[in-house]
Amino acid sequence: MPCLSFRRRMLFNMYQRTLRSSFLCLIILFLTIIIVILLTFRLSNLQQECSTNINVPQQQQPQRIQYNSSSEHPVIFIGGMPRSGTTLMRAILDSHPLVRCGEETRVIPRILSMRAAWKKSPVEWNRLIAGGISESMIDSAVRAFVYEILLQHGKHADVLCDKDPFVLKYTSYISSIFPNAKFLLLIRDARAVIHSVMTRKVTITGFSLSDYRQNLRLWNKGIETMVNQCTEIGKDKCLMVYYEQLVLQPKKTIADILKYLNLPWVESVLHHEELVGKKISLSKTEHSSDQVIKPINTEALTKWVDHIPKDIKNELDTLAPMLKKLGYDIQSDVPTYGVADQLVLDNMNKLKENADFWNAKAKSYARQAPNDTRPFQNQSAQRTIH
């Protein structure tokens, strides 16, 4: 009997273990089926999302940069000393259907200045390297930052463009991180630049509203840096554009610029004023907005004449030797820049005949922010100009 009882207990235990094992198997099978169903459902949703994104037009999709995607859009950088026609140049390019420049970003020259400051300081640069931050990592981040600003700055365009005057102090470096970029360096007679700065009270770091000598020296140092940078990367990448020729012979000058940029000719580039408030957006915090709302004209070409002190005229060769190097006549009191073409003559007549209209329009775009650009200037720009 004891033996029989033991067998019964053994059989009962085996039966219990079998039941438990079967129950466990059923639970595992049930969970497996649930997981398969959930995965199938998720996969179906992902396919629908991908299909939806494909059907959304490019300009409606968020445009986020991927690593090294800076080559996706051609990029143009416009710069030069302030009051040299950079705003007019960007308005002209903005009138082209394939290009989008927009207002000054302010932040692009700042990030370039920061990178230059790190590189210039051995202590700071070594600290970055010791911390595992390599030069290629920094350059990749700067490129991504700049490109993202350009990409998101306005509506979709085939060609992106940046107009920040001092950005061309970094032409060589920008060219290294944007190898396909092209640069336009605006050059203008220093006497006209300084007169404009002082009479329009454009406060720029280092510049004075009363000292011609100081301003001419600063102009000379700044433009020399930009010309050297432009020359370093070569004529295929950097084109020097003279403001005087841009406003006297716009059709020929702009045609040469578009050819250099590999852009087709369109008549709209000769009439940017017709697109202001439409395709072209002007910032009322910029000093030139009230001027570029007008058609291309020569109003500002020789406003400086008879306003430069005689003793300053006699020192031009010493104060600003770049004037002569760039081909400007520093001997004549009224230099000849060239002859205006018929388009410009017609524009001047249009401005004269409708003076009240254009003056009212200029007034509506007059600068409304505090007349002080110092908070926006980068420290490196100040160091280079001094």
CSV table of C-alpha atoms in Angstrom, one decimal:
chain,number,residue,atom,x,y,z
A,1,MET,CA,0.0,0.0,0.0
A,2,PRO,CA,2.7,2.5,0.9
A,3,CYS,CA,4.3,1.8,-2.5
A,4,LEU,CA,1.0,2.4,-4.3
A,5,SER,CA,0.4,5.7,-2.4
A,6,PHE,CA,3.9,6.9,-3.4
A,7,ARG,CA,3.2,6.1,-7.1
A,8,ARG,CA,0.0,8.0,-7.0
A,9,ARG,CA,1.8,11.0,-5.5
A,10,MET,CA,4.4,10.8,-8.2
A,11,LEU,CA,1.8,10.6,-11.0
A,12,PHE,CA,-0.1,13.5,-9.4
A,13,ASN,CA,3.1,15.6,-9.2
A,14,MET,CA,3.9,14.8,-12.8
A,15,TYR,CA,0.4,15.7,-13.9
A,16,GLN,CA,0.6,19.1,-12.0
A,17,ARG,CA,4.0,19.9,-13.6
A,18,THR,CA,2.5,19.0,-17.0
A,19,LEU,CA,-0.4,21.3,-16.5
A,20,ARG,CA,1.9,24.2,-15.4
A,21,SER,CA,4.1,23.7,-18.4
A,22,SER,CA,1.2,23.7,-20.7
A,23,PHE,CA,-0.2,26.8,-19.1
A,24,LEU,CA,3.1,28.6,-19.4
A,25,CYS,CA,3.4,27.6,-23.1
A,26,LEU,CA,-0.1,29.0,-23.7
A,27,ILE,CA,0.9,32.3,-22.1
A,28,ILE,CA,4.1,32.5,-24.1
A,29,LEU,CA,2.2,31.7,-27.3
A,30,PHE,CA,-0.5,34.3,-26.5
A,31,LEU,CA,2.1,37.0,-25.8
A,32,THR,CA,4.0,36.2,-29.0
A,33,ILE,CA,0.8,36.6,-31.0
A,34,ILE,CA,0.1,40.0,-29.4
A,35,ILE,CA,3.6,41.2,-30.1
A,36,VAL,CA,3.4,40.1,-33.8
A,37,ILE,CA,0.0,41.9,-34.1
A,38,LEU,CA,1.5,45.1,-32.6
A,39,LEU,CA,4.6,45.1,-34.8
A,40,THR,CA,2.4,44.5,-37.9
A,41,PHE,CA,0.2,47.4,-37.0
A,42,ARG,CA,3.2,49.7,-36.3
A,43,LEU,CA,4.8,48.7,-39.6
A,44,SER,CA,1.6,49.6,-41.5
A,45,ASN,CA,1.5,53.1,-39.8
A,46,LEU,CA,5.2,53.7,-40.8
A,47,GLN,CA,4.5,52.9,-44.4
A,48,GLN,CA,1.5,55.3,-44.4
A,49,GLU,CA,3.7,58.1,-42.9
A,50,CYS,CA,6.4,57.6,-45.4
A,51,SER,CA,3.9,57.6,-48.2
A,52,THR,CA,2.3,60.8,-46.9
A,53,ASN,CA,5.7,62.6,-46.6
A,54,ILE,CA,6.6,61.7,-50.2
A,55,ASN,CA,3.4,63.4,-51.4
A,56,VAL,CA,4.0,66.6,-49.5
A,57,PRO,CA,5.6,69.3,-51.8
A,58,GLN,CA,9.2,70.1,-51.0
A,59,GLN,CA,8.6,73.6,-49.9
A,60,GLN,CA,6.0,72.5,-47.3
A,61,GLN,CA,8.2,69.9,-45.6
A,62,PRO,CA,10.5,71.0,-42.8
A,63,GLN,CA,14.0,71.4,-44.3
A,64,ARG,CA,16.5,70.1,-41.8
A,65,ILE,CA,20.1,69.7,-42.7
A,66,GLN,CA,21.9,66.4,-42.6
A,67,TYR,CA,25.6,66.0,-42.2
A,68,ASN,CA,27.6,67.6,-45.0
A,69,SER,CA,24.4,68.5,-46.9
A,70,SER,CA,25.7,72.0,-47.6
A,71,SER,CA,26.3,71.1,-51.2
A,72,GLU,CA,22.6,70.6,-51.9
A,73,HIS,CA,22.0,74.3,-52.7
A,74,PRO,CA,24.5,76.7,-54.3
A,75,VAL,CA,25.4,79.5,-51.8
A,76,ILE,CA,26.3,83.1,-52.5
A,77,PHE,CA,27.9,85.4,-49.9
A,78,ILE,CA,27.7,89.2,-50.3
A,79,GLY,CA,29.9,91.4,-48.3
A,80,GLY,CA,32.1,94.5,-48.2
A,81,MET,CA,32.6,97.5,-46.0
A,82,PRO,CA,29.3,99.0,-44.7
A,83,ARG,CA,27.7,101.7,-47.0
A,84,SER,CA,29.3,100.1,-50.1
A,85,GLY,CA,26.1,98.9,-51.8
A,86,THR,CA,25.7,95.4,-50.3
A,87,THR,CA,22.0,95.9,-49.6
A,88,LEU,CA,21.4,97.1,-53.2
A,89,MET,CA,23.3,94.0,-54.5
A,90,ARG,CA,21.3,91.6,-52.4
A,91,ALA,CA,18.0,93.3,-53.5
A,92,ILE,CA,19.0,92.9,-57.2
A,93,LEU,CA,19.8,89.2,-56.6
A,94,ASP,CA,16.6,88.8,-54.6
A,95,SER,CA,14.7,89.9,-57.7
A,96,HIS,CA,16.0,86.8,-59.5
A,97,PRO,CA,13.4,84.0,-59.4
A,98,LEU,CA,16.0,81.4,-58.5
A,99,VAL,CA,17.7,83.3,-55.7
A,100,ARG,CA,16.8,84.1,-52.1
A,101,CYS,CA,19.0,86.4,-50.0
A,102,GLY,CA,16.8,88.2,-47.4
A,103,GLU,CA,17.8,90.6,-44.7
A,104,GLU,CA,21.1,90.6,-42.8
A,105,THR,CA,21.2,87.5,-40.5
A,106,ARG,CA,23.6,89.2,-37.9
A,107,VAL,CA,24.3,85.7,-36.5
A,108,ILE,CA,26.4,84.3,-39.3
A,109,PRO,CA,29.3,86.8,-38.8
A,110,ARG,CA,29.0,86.2,-35.1
A,111,ILE,CA,29.5,82.4,-35.3
A,112,LEU,CA,32.4,83.0,-37.7
A,113,SER,CA,33.9,85.5,-35.3
A,114,MET,CA,33.6,83.0,-32.4
A,115,ARG,CA,35.4,80.3,-34.4
A,116,ALA,CA,38.1,82.7,-35.4
A,117,ALA,CA,38.6,83.8,-31.8
A,118,TRP,CA,38.9,80.2,-30.6
A,119,LYS,CA,41.5,79.5,-33.3
A,120,LYS,CA,43.4,82.7,-32.6
A,121,SER,CA,43.8,81.9,-28.9
A,122,PRO,CA,46.3,79.1,-28.3
A,123,VAL,CA,45.0,78.6,-24.7
A,124,GLU,CA,41.3,78.3,-25.8
A,125,TRP,CA,42.1,76.1,-28.9
A,126,ASN,CA,44.3,73.7,-26.9
A,127,ARG,CA,41.6,73.5,-24.2
A,128,LEU,CA,39.1,72.5,-26.9
A,129,ILE,CA,41.4,69.9,-28.4
A,130,ALA,CA,42.2,68.5,-25.0
A,131,GLY,CA,38.5,68.2,-24.4
A,132,GLY,CA,38.0,66.0,-27.4
A,133,ILE,CA,36.7,68.8,-29.7
A,134,SER,CA,38.6,68.5,-32.9
A,135,GLU,CA,39.0,71.2,-35.6
A,136,SER,CA,37.0,69.1,-38.1
A,137,MET,CA,34.2,68.8,-35.5
A,138,ILE,CA,34.1,72.5,-35.0
A,139,ASP,CA,34.2,73.2,-38.7
A,140,SER,CA,31.4,70.7,-39.4
A,141,ALA,CA,29.3,72.4,-36.7
A,142,VAL,CA,29.9,75.9,-38.0
A,143,ARG,CA,29.0,74.7,-41.5
A,144,ALA,CA,25.8,73.1,-40.3
A,145,PHE,CA,24.9,76.2,-38.3
A,146,VAL,CA,25.4,78.6,-41.2
A,147,TYR,CA,23.6,76.4,-43.7
A,148,GLU,CA,20.7,75.9,-41.4
A,149,ILE,CA,20.3,79.7,-40.9
A,150,LEU,CA,20.4,80.2,-44.7
A,151,LEU,CA,18.0,77.3,-45.3
A,152,GLN,CA,15.4,78.5,-42.8
A,153,HIS,CA,15.9,82.2,-43.4
A,154,GLY,CA,13.1,82.4,-45.9
A,155,LYS,CA,11.1,80.6,-48.6
A,156,HIS,CA,12.5,77.8,-50.6
A,157,ALA,CA,15.0,78.8,-53.3
A,158,ASP,CA,17.3,77.0,-55.7
A,159,VAL,CA,20.2,79.3,-54.7
A,160,LEU,CA,20.7,80.5,-51.2
A,161,CYS,CA,22.4,83.9,-50.5
A,162,ASP,CA,23.7,85.7,-47.4
A,163,LYS,CA,24.3,89.4,-47.1
A,164,ASP,CA,26.3,90.3,-44.0
A,165,PRO,CA,28.9,93.0,-44.9
A,166,PHE,CA,31.7,91.8,-42.6
A,167,VAL,CA,31.2,88.2,-43.5
A,168,LEU,CA,33.8,88.6,-46.3
A,169,LYS,CA,36.5,89.0,-43.7
A,170,TYR,CA,36.3,85.2,-43.4
A,171,THR,CA,36.1,84.5,-47.2
A,172,SER,CA,39.0,82.0,-47.1
A,173,TYR,CA,37.6,80.0,-44.2
A,174,ILE,CA,34.0,80.0,-45.6
A,175,SER,CA,35.3,78.8,-48.9
A,176,SER,CA,37.0,75.8,-47.1
A,177,ILE,CA,33.7,74.7,-45.5
A,178,PHE,CA,31.5,75.6,-48.5
A,179,PRO,CA,33.8,74.6,-51.4
A,180,ASN,CA,31.1,75.4,-54.0
A,181,ALA,CA,30.2,78.8,-52.6
A,182,LYS,CA,30.7,82.0,-54.6
A,183,PHE,CA,31.5,85.5,-53.1
A,184,LEU,CA,30.6,89.0,-54.2
A,185,LEU,CA,32.8,91.7,-52.7
A,186,LEU,CA,31.3,95.2,-53.0
A,187,ILE,CA,33.9,98.0,-53.4
A,188,ARG,CA,33.1,101.7,-53.2
A,189,ASP,CA,35.1,104.9,-53.0
A,190,ALA,CA,36.2,105.4,-49.4
A,191,ARG,CA,35.3,109.1,-49.5
A,192,ALA,CA,31.7,108.2,-50.3
A,193,VAL,CA,31.6,105.4,-47.7
A,194,ILE,CA,32.9,107.7,-44.9
A,195,HIS,CA,30.7,110.6,-45.9
A,196,SER,CA,27.7,108.3,-45.8
A,197,VAL,CA,28.6,106.8,-42.4
A,198,MET,CA,29.1,110.3,-40.9
A,199,THR,CA,26.1,112.1,-42.5
A,200,ARG,CA,23.6,109.2,-41.9
A,201,LYS,CA,25.1,108.7,-38.5
A,202,VAL,CA,25.7,105.0,-39.0
A,203,THR,CA,27.4,103.8,-35.8
A,204,ILE,CA,29.9,101.1,-36.5
A,205,THR,CA,32.3,99.7,-34.0
A,206,GLY,CA,35.6,101.7,-34.2
A,207,PHE,CA,34.2,104.3,-36.6
A,208,SER,CA,33.7,107.9,-35.6
A,209,LEU,CA,31.0,110.3,-36.6
A,210,SER,CA,33.4,113.2,-36.8
A,211,ASP,CA,37.0,112.0,-37.4
A,212,TYR,CA,37.8,111.5,-41.1
A,213,ARG,CA,41.3,110.3,-40.5
A,214,GLN,CA,40.3,107.5,-38.1
A,215,ASN,CA,37.5,106.4,-40.4
A,216,LEU,CA,39.7,106.3,-43.5
A,217,ARG,CA,42.3,104.3,-41.7
A,218,LEU,CA,39.7,101.8,-40.5
A,219,TRP,CA,38.2,101.6,-44.0
A,220,ASN,CA,41.6,100.9,-45.5
A,221,LYS,CA,42.4,98.1,-43.0
A,222,GLY,CA,39.0,96.5,-43.4
A,223,ILE,CA,38.9,96.6,-47.2
A,224,GLU,CA,42.5,95.4,-47.4
A,225,THR,CA,41.6,92.3,-45.4
A,226,MET,CA,38.6,91.6,-47.6
A,227,VAL,CA,40.5,92.1,-50.9
A,228,ASN,CA,43.3,89.9,-49.7
A,229,GLN,CA,40.9,87.2,-48.8
A,230,CYS,CA,39.1,87.5,-52.1
A,231,THR,CA,42.3,87.3,-54.0
A,232,GLU,CA,43.5,84.3,-52.0
A,233,ILE,CA,40.6,82.1,-53.1
A,234,GLY,CA,40.8,83.3,-56.7
A,235,LYS,CA,38.6,84.9,-59.4
A,236,ASP,CA,36.6,81.8,-60.0
A,237,LYS,CA,35.2,82.0,-56.5
A,238,CYS,CA,35.3,85.7,-55.5
A,239,LEU,CA,34.2,88.6,-57.8
A,240,MET,CA,34.9,92.2,-56.9
A,241,VAL,CA,32.0,94.4,-57.8
A,242,TYR,CA,32.4,98.2,-58.0
A,243,TYR,CA,29.4,100.1,-56.6
A,244,GLU,CA,30.0,102.9,-59.1
A,245,GLN,CA,29.7,100.6,-62.1
A,246,LEU,CA,26.7,98.8,-60.6
A,247,VAL,CA,24.7,102.1,-60.5
A,248,LEU,CA,26.1,103.6,-63.7
A,249,GLN,CA,26.0,100.6,-66.0
A,250,PRO,CA,23.6,98.2,-64.2
A,251,LYS,CA,22.6,96.1,-67.2
A,252,LYS,CA,26.2,95.2,-68.2
A,253,THR,CA,27.4,94.9,-64.6
A,254,ILE,CA,24.5,92.6,-63.5
A,255,ALA,CA,24.8,90.5,-66.7
A,256,ASP,CA,28.5,89.9,-65.8
A,257,ILE,CA,27.5,89.0,-62.2
A,258,LEU,CA,24.8,86.6,-63.3
A,259,LYS,CA,27.2,84.9,-65.7
A,260,TYR,CA,29.8,84.5,-63.0
A,261,LEU,CA,27.1,83.0,-60.7
A,262,ASN,CA,25.9,80.7,-63.5
A,263,LEU,CA,22.4,82.2,-63.3
A,264,PRO,CA,20.2,82.9,-66.4
A,265,TRP,CA,19.5,86.5,-67.4
A,266,VAL,CA,16.0,87.8,-66.4
A,267,GLU,CA,14.8,91.4,-66.8
A,268,SER,CA,13.5,91.6,-63.3
A,269,VAL,CA,17.0,92.1,-62.0
A,270,LEU,CA,16.9,95.6,-63.5
A,271,HIS,CA,13.7,96.5,-61.6
A,272,HIS,CA,14.1,95.2,-58.1
A,273,GLU,CA,12.0,98.1,-56.8
A,274,GLU,CA,8.9,96.5,-58.3
A,275,LEU,CA,9.3,93.4,-56.1
A,276,VAL,CA,9.9,95.2,-52.8
A,277,GLY,CA,7.2,94.1,-50.3
A,278,LYS,CA,6.5,91.0,-52.6
A,279,LYS,CA,9.5,88.7,-53.2
A,280,ILE,CA,11.9,91.2,-51.6
A,281,SER,CA,11.6,91.8,-47.9
A,282,LEU,CA,13.5,94.8,-46.4
A,283,SER,CA,14.2,95.3,-42.7
A,284,LYS,CA,13.5,98.6,-41.2
A,285,THR,CA,16.4,98.0,-38.8
A,286,GLU,CA,18.9,98.3,-41.7
A,287,HIS,CA,20.3,101.7,-42.7
A,288,SER,CA,20.0,101.2,-46.5
A,289,SER,CA,16.4,100.0,-46.8
A,290,ASP,CA,15.0,103.5,-47.4
A,291,GLN,CA,17.4,103.9,-50.3
A,292,VAL,CA,17.0,100.5,-52.1
A,293,ILE,CA,13.2,100.9,-52.3
A,294,LYS,CA,14.0,103.2,-55.2
A,295,PRO,CA,15.0,102.0,-58.7
A,296,ILE,CA,18.8,101.9,-59.5
A,297,ASN,CA,20.0,105.5,-59.5
A,298,THR,CA,23.0,107.7,-59.0
A,299,GLU,CA,21.7,109.9,-56.2
A,300,ALA,CA,24.4,108.8,-53.7
A,301,LEU,CA,27.2,108.6,-56.2
A,302,THR,CA,28.9,111.9,-55.6
A,303,LYS,CA,27.2,113.3,-52.5
A,304,TRP,CA,30.6,113.4,-50.8
A,305,VAL,CA,32.1,115.9,-53.2
A,306,ASP,CA,32.9,119.2,-51.6
A,307,HIS,CA,32.5,117.7,-48.1
A,308,ILE,CA,36.0,116.3,-47.6
A,309,PRO,CA,38.3,118.7,-45.7
A,310,LYS,CA,41.3,119.9,-47.8
A,311,ASP,CA,43.9,118.6,-45.3
A,312,ILE,CA,42.3,115.2,-45.5
A,313,LYS,CA,42.4,115.3,-49.3
A,314,ASN,CA,46.1,115.9,-49.2
A,315,GLU,CA,46.6,112.9,-46.9
A,316,LEU,CA,44.5,110.4,-48.8
A,317,ASP,CA,47.5,108.5,-50.2
A,318,THR,CA,48.7,107.9,-46.6
A,319,LEU,CA,45.4,107.4,-44.8
A,320,ALA,CA,43.8,105.1,-47.4
A,321,PRO,CA,46.4,103.7,-49.9
A,322,MET,CA,43.9,101.0,-50.9
A,323,LEU,CA,42.0,103.8,-52.8
A,324,LYS,CA,44.7,104.2,-55.3
A,325,LYS,CA,45.4,100.4,-55.4
A,326,LEU,CA,41.7,99.8,-56.3
A,327,GLY,CA,42.0,102.3,-59.1
A,328,TYR,CA,40.3,105.4,-57.7
A,329,ASP,CA,41.4,108.9,-58.8
A,330,ILE,CA,42.5,110.6,-55.6
A,331,GLN,CA,43.9,113.7,-57.3
A,332,SER,CA,40.7,115.2,-58.7
A,333,ASP,CA,38.2,117.0,-56.5
A,334,VAL,CA,35.4,115.5,-58.7
A,335,PRO,CA,36.5,112.1,-60.0
A,336,THR,CA,34.8,110.6,-63.1
A,337,TYR,CA,33.4,107.2,-62.4
A,338,GLY,CA,31.9,106.7,-65.9
A,339,VAL,CA,28.7,107.5,-67.9
A,340,ALA,CA,25.3,106.4,-66.9
A,341,ASP,CA,23.4,104.2,-69.3
A,342,GLN,CA,19.9,105.0,-70.6
A,343,LEU,CA,18.1,102.8,-68.0
A,344,VAL,CA,19.7,104.8,-65.2
A,345,LEU,CA,18.9,108.1,-66.9
A,346,ASP,CA,15.3,107.0,-67.2
A,347,ASN,CA,15.2,106.0,-63.5
A,348,MET,CA,16.6,109.4,-62.5
A,349,ASN,CA,13.8,111.2,-64.5
A,350,LYS,CA,11.2,108.9,-62.9
A,351,LEU,CA,12.5,109.8,-59.4
A,352,LYS,CA,12.4,113.5,-60.3
A,353,GLU,CA,9.0,113.5,-61.8
A,354,ASN,CA,7.5,111.5,-58.9
A,355,ALA,CA,9.6,112.9,-56.1
A,356,ASP,CA,6.7,113.1,-53.5
A,357,PHE,CA,5.8,109.5,-54.1
A,358,TRP,CA,9.4,108.2,-53.8
A,359,ASN,CA,10.2,110.4,-50.8
A,360,ALA,CA,7.1,109.1,-49.0
A,361,LYS,CA,8.0,105.6,-49.8
A,362,ALA,CA,11.5,106.1,-48.5
A,363,LYS,CA,10.2,107.6,-45.3
A,364,SER,CA,8.0,104.5,-44.7
A,365,TYR,CA,11.2,102.4,-44.8
A,366,ALA,CA,13.3,104.8,-42.7
A,367,ARG,CA,15.3,103.1,-39.9
A,368,GLN,CA,13.2,102.6,-36.8
A,369,ALA,CA,15.6,100.9,-34.5
A,370,PRO,CA,18.2,102.7,-32.3
A,371,ASN,CA,20.8,104.0,-34.6
A,372,ASP,CA,23.6,101.9,-33.2
A,373,THR,CA,25.0,98.8,-34.9
A,374,ARG,CA,27.6,98.1,-32.1
A,375,PRO,CA,25.6,95.3,-30.4
A,376,PHE,CA,25.5,93.4,-33.7
A,377,GLN,CA,29.2,93.8,-34.6
A,378,ASN,CA,31.5,90.9,-33.7
A,379,GLN,CA,34.5,91.3,-31.6
A,380,SER,CA,36.8,90.0,-34.3
A,381,ALA,CA,35.6,92.6,-36.7
A,382,GLN,CA,36.6,95.3,-34.2
A,383,ARG,CA,40.1,93.7,-33.7
A,384,THR,CA,40.7,93.5,-37.5
A,385,ILE,CA,39.7,97.1,-38.2
A,386,HIS,CA,41.6,98.7,-35.4
